[in-house]
mmCIF file of C-alpha atoms in Angstrom:
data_model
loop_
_atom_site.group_PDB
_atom_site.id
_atom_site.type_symbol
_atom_site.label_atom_id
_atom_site.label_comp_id
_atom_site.label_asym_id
_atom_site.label_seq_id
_atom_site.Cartn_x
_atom_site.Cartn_y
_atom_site.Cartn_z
ATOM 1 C CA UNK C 1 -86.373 39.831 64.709
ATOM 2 C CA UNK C 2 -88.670 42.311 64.762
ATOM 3 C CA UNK C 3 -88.257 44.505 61.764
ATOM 4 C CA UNK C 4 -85.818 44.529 58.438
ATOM 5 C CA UNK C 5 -85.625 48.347 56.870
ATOM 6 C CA UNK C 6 -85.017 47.802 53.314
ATOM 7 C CA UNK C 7 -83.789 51.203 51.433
ATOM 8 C CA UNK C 8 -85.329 51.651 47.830
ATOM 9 C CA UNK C 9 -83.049 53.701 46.231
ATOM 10 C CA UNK C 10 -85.495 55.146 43.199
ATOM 11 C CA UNK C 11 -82.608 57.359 41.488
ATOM 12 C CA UNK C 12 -81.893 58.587 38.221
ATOM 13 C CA UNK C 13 -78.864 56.965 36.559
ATOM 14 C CA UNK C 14 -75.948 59.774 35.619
ATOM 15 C CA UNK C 15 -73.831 59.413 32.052
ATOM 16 C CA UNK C 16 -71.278 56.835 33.307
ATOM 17 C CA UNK C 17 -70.372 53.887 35.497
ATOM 18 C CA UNK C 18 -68.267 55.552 37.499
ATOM 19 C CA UNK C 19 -70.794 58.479 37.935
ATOM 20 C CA UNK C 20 -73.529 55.722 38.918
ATOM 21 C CA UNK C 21 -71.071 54.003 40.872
ATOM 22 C CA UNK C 22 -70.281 57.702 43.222
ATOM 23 C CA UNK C 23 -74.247 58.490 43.349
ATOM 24 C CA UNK C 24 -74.758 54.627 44.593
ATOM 25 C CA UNK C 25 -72.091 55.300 47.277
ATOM 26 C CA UNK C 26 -73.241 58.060 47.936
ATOM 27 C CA UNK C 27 -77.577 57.052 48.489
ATOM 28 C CA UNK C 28 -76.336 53.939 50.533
ATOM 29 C CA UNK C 29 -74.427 56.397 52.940
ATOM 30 C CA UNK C 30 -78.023 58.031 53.206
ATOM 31 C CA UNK C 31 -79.456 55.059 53.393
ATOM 32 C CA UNK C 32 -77.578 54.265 56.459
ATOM 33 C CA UNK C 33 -78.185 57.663 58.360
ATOM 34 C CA UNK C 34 -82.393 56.893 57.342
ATOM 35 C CA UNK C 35 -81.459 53.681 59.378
ATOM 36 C CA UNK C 36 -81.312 50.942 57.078
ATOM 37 C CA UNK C 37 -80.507 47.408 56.692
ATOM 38 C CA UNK C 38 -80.201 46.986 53.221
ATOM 39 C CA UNK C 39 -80.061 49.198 50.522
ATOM 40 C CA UNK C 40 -81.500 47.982 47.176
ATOM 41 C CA UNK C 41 -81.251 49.262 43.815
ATOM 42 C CA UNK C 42 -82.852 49.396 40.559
ATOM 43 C CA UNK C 43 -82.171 47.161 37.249
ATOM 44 C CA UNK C 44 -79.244 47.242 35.771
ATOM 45 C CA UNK C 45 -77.728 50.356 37.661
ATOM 46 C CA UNK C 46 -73.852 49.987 36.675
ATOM 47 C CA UNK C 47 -75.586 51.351 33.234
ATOM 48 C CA UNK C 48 -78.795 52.799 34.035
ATOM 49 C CA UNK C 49 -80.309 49.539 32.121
ATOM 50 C CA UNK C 50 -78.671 50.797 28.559
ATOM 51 C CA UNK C 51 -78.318 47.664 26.081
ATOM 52 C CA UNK C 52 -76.547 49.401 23.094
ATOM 53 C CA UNK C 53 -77.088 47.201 20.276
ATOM 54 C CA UNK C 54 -73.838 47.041 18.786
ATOM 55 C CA UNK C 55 -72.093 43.919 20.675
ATOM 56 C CA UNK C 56 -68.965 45.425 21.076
ATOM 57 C CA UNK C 57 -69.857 48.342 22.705
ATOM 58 C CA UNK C 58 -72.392 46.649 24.924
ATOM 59 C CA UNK C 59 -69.162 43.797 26.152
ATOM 60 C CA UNK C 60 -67.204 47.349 26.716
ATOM 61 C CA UNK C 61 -69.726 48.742 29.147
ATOM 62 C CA UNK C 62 -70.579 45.221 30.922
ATOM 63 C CA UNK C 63 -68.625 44.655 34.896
ATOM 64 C CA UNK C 64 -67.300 41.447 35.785
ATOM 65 C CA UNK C 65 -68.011 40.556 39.315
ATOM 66 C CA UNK C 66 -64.279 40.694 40.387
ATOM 67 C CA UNK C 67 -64.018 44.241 40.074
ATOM 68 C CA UNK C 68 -63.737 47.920 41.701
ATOM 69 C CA UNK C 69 -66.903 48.590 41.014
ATOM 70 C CA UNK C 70 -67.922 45.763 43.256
ATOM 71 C CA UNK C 71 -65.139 45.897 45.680
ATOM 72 C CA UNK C 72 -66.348 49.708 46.000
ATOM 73 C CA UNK C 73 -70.074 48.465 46.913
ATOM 74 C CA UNK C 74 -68.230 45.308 49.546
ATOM 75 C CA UNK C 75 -66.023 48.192 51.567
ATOM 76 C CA UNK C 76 -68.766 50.226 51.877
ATOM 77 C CA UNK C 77 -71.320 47.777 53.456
ATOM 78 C CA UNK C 78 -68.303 46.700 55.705
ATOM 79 C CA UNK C 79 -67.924 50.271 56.663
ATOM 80 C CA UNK C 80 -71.581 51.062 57.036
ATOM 81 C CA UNK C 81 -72.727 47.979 58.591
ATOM 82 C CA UNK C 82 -75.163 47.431 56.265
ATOM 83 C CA UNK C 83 -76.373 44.622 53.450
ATOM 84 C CA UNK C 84 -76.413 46.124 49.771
ATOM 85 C CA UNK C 85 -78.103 45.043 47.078
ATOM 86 C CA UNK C 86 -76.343 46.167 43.929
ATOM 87 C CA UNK C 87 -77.268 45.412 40.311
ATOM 88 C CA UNK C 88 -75.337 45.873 37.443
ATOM 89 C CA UNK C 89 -74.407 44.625 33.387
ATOM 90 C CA UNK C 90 -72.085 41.639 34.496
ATOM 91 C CA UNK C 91 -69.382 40.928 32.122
ATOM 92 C CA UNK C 92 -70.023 37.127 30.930
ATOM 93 C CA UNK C 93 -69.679 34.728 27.690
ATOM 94 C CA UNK C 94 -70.781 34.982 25.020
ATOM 95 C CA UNK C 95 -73.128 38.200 25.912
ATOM 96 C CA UNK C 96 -73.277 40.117 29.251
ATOM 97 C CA UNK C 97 -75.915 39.047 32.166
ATOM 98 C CA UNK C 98 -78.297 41.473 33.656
ATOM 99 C CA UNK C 99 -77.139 40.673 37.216
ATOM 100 C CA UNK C 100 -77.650 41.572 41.225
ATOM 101 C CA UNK C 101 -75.041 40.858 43.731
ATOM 102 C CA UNK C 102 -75.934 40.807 47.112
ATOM 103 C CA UNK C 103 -73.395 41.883 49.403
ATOM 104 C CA UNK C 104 -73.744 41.393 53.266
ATOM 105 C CA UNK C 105 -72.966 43.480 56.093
ATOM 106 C CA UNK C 106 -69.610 42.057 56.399
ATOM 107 C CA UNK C 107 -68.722 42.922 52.595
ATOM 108 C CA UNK C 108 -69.070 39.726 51.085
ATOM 109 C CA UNK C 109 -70.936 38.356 48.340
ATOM 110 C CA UNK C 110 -73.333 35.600 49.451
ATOM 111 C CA UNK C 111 -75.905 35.380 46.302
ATOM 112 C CA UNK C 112 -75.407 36.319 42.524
ATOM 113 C CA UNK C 113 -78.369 36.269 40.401
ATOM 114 C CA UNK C 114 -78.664 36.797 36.648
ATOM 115 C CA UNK C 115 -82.288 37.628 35.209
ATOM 116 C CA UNK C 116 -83.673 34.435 33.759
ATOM 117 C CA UNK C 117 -86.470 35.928 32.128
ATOM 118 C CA UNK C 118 -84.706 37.898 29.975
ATOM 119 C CA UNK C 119 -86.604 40.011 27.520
ATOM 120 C CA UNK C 120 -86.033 38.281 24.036
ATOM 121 C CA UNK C 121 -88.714 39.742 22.444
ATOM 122 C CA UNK C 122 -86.527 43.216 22.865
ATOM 123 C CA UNK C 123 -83.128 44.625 23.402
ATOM 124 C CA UNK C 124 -82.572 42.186 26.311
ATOM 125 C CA UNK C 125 -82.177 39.322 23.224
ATOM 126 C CA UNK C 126 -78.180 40.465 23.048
ATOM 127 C CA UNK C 127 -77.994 39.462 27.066
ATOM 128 C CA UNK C 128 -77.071 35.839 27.890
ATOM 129 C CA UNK C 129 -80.022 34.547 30.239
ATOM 130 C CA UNK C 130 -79.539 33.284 34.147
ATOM 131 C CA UNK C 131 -79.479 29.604 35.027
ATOM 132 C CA UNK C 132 -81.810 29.014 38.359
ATOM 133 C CA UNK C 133 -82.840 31.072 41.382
ATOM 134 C CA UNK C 134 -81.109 30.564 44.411
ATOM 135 C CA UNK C 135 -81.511 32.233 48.189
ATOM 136 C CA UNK C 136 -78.806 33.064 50.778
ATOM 137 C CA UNK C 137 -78.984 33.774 54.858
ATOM 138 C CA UNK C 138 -78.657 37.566 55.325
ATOM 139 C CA UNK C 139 -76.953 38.071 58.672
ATOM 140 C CA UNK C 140 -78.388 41.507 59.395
ATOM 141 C CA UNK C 141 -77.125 42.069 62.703
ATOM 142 C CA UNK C 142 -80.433 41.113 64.235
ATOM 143 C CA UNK C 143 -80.677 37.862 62.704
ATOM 144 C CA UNK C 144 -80.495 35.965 59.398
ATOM 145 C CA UNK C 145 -83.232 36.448 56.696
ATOM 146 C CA UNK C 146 -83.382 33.844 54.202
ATOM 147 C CA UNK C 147 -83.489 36.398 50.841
ATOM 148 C CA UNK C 148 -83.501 35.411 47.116
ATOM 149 C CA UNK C 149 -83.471 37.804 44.525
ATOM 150 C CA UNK C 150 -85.729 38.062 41.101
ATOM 151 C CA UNK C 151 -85.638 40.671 37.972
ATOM 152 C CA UNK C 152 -88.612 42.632 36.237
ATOM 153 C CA UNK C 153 -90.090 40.423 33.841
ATOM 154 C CA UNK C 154 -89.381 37.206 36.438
ATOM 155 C CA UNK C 155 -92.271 38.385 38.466
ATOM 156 C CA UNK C 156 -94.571 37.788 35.427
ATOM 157 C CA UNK C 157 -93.785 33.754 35.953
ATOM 158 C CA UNK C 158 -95.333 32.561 39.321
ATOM 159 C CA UNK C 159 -92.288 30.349 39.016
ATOM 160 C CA UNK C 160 -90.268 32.720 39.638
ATOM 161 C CA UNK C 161 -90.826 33.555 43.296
ATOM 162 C CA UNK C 162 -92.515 30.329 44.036
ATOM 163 C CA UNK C 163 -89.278 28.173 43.665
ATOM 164 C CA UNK C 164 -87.823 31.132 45.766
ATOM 165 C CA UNK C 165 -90.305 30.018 48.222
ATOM 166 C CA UNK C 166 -89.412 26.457 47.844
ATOM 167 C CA UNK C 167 -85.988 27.560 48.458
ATOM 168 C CA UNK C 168 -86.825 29.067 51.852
ATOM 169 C CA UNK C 169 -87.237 32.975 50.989
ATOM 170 C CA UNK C 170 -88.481 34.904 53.337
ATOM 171 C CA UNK C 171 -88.197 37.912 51.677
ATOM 172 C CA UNK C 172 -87.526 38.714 47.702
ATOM 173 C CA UNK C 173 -85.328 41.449 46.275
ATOM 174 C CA UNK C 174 -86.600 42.893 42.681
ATOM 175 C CA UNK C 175 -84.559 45.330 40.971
ATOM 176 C CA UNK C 176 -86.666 47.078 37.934
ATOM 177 C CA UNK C 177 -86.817 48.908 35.287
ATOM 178 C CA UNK C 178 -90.173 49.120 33.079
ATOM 179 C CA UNK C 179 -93.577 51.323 33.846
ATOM 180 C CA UNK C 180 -95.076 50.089 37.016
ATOM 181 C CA UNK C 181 -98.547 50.331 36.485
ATOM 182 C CA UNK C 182 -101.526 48.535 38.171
ATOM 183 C CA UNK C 183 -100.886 45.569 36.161
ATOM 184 C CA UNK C 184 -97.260 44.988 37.065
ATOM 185 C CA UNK C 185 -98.190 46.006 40.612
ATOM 186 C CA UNK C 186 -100.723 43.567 41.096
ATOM 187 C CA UNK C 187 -98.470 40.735 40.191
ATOM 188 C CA UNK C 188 -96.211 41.579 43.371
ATOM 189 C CA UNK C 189 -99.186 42.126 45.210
ATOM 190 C CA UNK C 190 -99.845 38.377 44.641
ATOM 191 C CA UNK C 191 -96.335 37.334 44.641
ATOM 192 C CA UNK C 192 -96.049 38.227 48.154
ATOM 193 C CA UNK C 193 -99.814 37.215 49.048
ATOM 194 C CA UNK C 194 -99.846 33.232 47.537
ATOM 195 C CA UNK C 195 -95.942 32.743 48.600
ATOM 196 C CA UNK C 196 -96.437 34.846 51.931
ATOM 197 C CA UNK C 197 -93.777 36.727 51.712
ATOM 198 C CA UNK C 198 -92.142 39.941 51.778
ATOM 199 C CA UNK C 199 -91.035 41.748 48.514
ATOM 200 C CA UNK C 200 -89.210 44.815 47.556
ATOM 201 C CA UNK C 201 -89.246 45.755 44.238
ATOM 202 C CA UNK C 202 -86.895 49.539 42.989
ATOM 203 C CA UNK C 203 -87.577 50.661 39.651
ATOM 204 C CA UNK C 204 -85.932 54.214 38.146
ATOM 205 C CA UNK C 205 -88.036 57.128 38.525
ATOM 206 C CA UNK C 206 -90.467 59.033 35.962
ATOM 207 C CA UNK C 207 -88.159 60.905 33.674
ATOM 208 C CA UNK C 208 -86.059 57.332 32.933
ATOM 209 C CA UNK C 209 -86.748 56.484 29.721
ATOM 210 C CA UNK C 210 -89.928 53.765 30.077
ATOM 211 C CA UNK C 211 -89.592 54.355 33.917
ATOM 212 C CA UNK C 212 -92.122 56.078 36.020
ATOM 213 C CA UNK C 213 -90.685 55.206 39.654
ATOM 214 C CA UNK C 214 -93.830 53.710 42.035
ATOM 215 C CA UNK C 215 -91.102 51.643 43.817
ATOM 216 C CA UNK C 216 -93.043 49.195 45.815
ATOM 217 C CA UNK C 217 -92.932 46.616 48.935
ATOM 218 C CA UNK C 218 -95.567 44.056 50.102
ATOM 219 C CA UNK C 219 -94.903 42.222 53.051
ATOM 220 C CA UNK C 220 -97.746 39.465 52.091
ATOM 221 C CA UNK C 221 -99.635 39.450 55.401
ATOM 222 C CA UNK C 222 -103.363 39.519 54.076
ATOM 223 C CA UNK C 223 -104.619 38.412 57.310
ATOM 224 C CA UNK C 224 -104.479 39.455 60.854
ATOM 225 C CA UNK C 225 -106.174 37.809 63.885
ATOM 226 C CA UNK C 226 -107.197 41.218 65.394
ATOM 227 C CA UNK C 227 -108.844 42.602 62.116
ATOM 228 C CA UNK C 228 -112.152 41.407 60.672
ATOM 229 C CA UNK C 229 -111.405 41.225 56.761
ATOM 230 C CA UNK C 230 -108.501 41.094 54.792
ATOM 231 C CA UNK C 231 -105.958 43.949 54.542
ATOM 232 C CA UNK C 232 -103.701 45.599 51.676
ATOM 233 C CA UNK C 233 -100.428 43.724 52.121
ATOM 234 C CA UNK C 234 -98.460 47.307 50.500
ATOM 235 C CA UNK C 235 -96.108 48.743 53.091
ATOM 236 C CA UNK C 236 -95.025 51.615 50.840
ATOM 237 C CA UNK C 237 -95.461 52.658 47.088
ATOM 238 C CA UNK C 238 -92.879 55.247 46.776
ATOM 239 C CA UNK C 239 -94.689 57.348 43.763
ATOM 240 C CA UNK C 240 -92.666 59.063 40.568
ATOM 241 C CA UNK C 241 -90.139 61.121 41.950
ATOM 242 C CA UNK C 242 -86.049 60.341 42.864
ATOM 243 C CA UNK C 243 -85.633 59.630 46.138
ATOM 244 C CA UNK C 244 -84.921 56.969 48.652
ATOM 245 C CA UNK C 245 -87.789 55.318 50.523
ATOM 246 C CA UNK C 246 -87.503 53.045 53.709
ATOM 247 C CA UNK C 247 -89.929 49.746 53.526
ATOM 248 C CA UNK C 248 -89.945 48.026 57.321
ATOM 249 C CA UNK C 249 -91.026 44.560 56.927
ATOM 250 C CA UNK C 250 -92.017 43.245 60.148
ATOM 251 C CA UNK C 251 -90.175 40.101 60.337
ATOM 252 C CA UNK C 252 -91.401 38.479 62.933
ATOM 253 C CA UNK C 253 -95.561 39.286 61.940
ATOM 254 C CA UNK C 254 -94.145 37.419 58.720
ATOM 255 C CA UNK C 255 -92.782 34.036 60.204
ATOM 256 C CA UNK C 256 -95.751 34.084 62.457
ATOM 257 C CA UNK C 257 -97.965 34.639 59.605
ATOM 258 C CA UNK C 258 -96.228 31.890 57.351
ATOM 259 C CA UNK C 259 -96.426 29.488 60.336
ATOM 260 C CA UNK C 260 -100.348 29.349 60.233
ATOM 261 C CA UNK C 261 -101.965 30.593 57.424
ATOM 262 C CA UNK C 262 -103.135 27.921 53.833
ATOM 263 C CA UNK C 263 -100.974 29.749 50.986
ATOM 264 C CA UNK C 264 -97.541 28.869 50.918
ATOM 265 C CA UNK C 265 -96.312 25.269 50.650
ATOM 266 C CA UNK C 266 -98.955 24.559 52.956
ATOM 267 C CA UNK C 267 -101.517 22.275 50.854
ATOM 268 C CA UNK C 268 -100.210 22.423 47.474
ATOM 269 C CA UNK C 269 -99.993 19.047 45.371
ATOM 270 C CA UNK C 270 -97.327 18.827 43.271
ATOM 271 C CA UNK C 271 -98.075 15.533 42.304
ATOM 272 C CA UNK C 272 -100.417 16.835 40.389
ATOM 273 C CA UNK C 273 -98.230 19.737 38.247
ATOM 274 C CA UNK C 274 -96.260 17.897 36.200
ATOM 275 C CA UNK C 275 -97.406 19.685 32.939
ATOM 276 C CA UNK C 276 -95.855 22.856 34.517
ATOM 277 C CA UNK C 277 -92.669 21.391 33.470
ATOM 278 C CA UNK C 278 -93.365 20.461 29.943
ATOM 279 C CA UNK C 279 -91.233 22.350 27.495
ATOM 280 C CA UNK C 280 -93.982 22.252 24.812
ATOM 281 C CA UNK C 281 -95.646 25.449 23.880
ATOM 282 C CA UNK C 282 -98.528 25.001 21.604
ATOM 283 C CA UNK C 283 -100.205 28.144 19.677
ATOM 284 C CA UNK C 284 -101.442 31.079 20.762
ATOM 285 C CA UNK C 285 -98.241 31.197 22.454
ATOM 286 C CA UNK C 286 -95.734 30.133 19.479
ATOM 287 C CA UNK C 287 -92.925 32.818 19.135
ATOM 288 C CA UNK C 288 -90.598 33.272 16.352
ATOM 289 C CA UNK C 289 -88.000 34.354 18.796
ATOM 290 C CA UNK C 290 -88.027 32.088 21.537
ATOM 291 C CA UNK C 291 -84.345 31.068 22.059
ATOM 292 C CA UNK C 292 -84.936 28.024 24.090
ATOM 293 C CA UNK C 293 -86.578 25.132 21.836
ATOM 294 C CA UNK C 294 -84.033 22.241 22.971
ATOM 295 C CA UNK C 295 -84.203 20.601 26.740
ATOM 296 C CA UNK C 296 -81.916 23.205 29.219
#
């Protein structure tokens, strides 16, 4: 397999779900034509990642999965031929779930993920958290890519995309919604670099509300046996503006990559990690609203 085009679709979130939903439509279609294999979009889109603090009102505008707004996403990739990655605020007990559903070329679901970093220490406290990450086989038409998913403030926990790694992913999905400066871009950059691994990361473009677009993806080759140093592992950062952006993440240079280089799974010891699973958090790190202080 040589290449997977992934589709960033950067846009700017209209008034309604049903106005989101028509512009989503809509992008994947040009998607497509731009020659795509998957189509990707930011956090939260079913909403344009709006967490309206009254309960009621936020259960009113949350999906379930089993849905037309879905079904409308699973008949499109079926007529388009084409994997889509759509994210939106999944209808769940007792809060909603900020969730992405991947959706294969065929039009069926083959991974659900739900944030499990949520963001307690703001608006994402009224959101009921995910439970594990997990990673499906894409069937792209040109072969299967093993693809897990992660949300915003997951990439902040090396956990995150290393159990992804564990898992098998090849490549990481990574809806967004938050500035994207150096900072935030740097953890992808090692994401991708210490898991080797590609990663494709949408975020809503400058003029969102905290937004500022710089879509990115990093296909986490640092090393190449015809070049002399290390390289950039970015394959595209898409700047401010709307628009949709095509990442090609050279499959095969990956696998090859992964099948001789020292990051990975190659030499680690976990033997020798077991504090990474304590559930003790000792100060400076103490927060007053920290939900989870009994064993999940």
């Amino acid at each position: 397999m040589k290449s997977l085009k992934v589709a960033l679709l950067q846009l700017r979130p209209e008034e309604s779900i049903e106005e989101n939903l028509q512009k989503g439509l809509s992008a994947c279609r040009q998607a497509r034509e731009m020659g795509a294999d998957l189509a990707l979009f930011p956090e939260m889109w079913s909403v344009g990642y709006r967490i309206p603090e009254d309960i009621t009102e936020l259960k009113k505008t949350a999906v379930p999965i089993e849905s037309d707004y879905i079904r409308a996403y699973q008949e499109l990739a079926k007529e388009l031929n084409m994997a889509v990655a759509v994210t939106l605020l999944e209808a769940w007990e007792p809060l909603p779930r900020n969730t992405m559903v991947l959706i294969d070329r065929y039009g069926h679901n083959i991974l659900t993920y739900a944030k499990v970093h949520t963001c307690d220490f703001g608006e994402e406290c009224r959101l009921t958290p995910g439970d594990g990450f997990y990673v499906a086989d894409l069937d792209t038409g040109k072969g299967i890519v093993k693809t897990g998913a992660m949300i915003c403030y997951d990439r902040e926990f090396p956990e995150s995309a290393r159990l992804l790694m564990l898992k098998g992913a090849e490549l990481i999905l990574t809806p967004n919604a938050c500035p994207m400066e150096i900072n935030r871009i740097s953890q992808l950059r090692a994401r991708a670099y210490e898991n080797m691994l590609g990663i494709a990361t949408v975020n809503y473009p400058a003029g969102h509300p905290d937004c500022n677009g710089h879509s990115t993806a990093f296909d986490g080759i640092a090393y190449k046996p015809e070049l002399p140093e290390s390289r950039d592992t970015l394959l595209l950062d898409a700047g401010e503006e709307e628009g949709i952006y095509l990442a090609d993440f050279p499959m095969d240079e990956i696998r090859q990559y992964r099948s001789r280089e020292v990051q990975g799974n190659a030499y680690r010891r976990p033997g020798l990690y077991g504090m990474l699973a304590e559930e003790g958090i000792q100060e400076p790190f103490v927060r007053a609203d920290y939900r989870w202080t009994k064993k999940e």
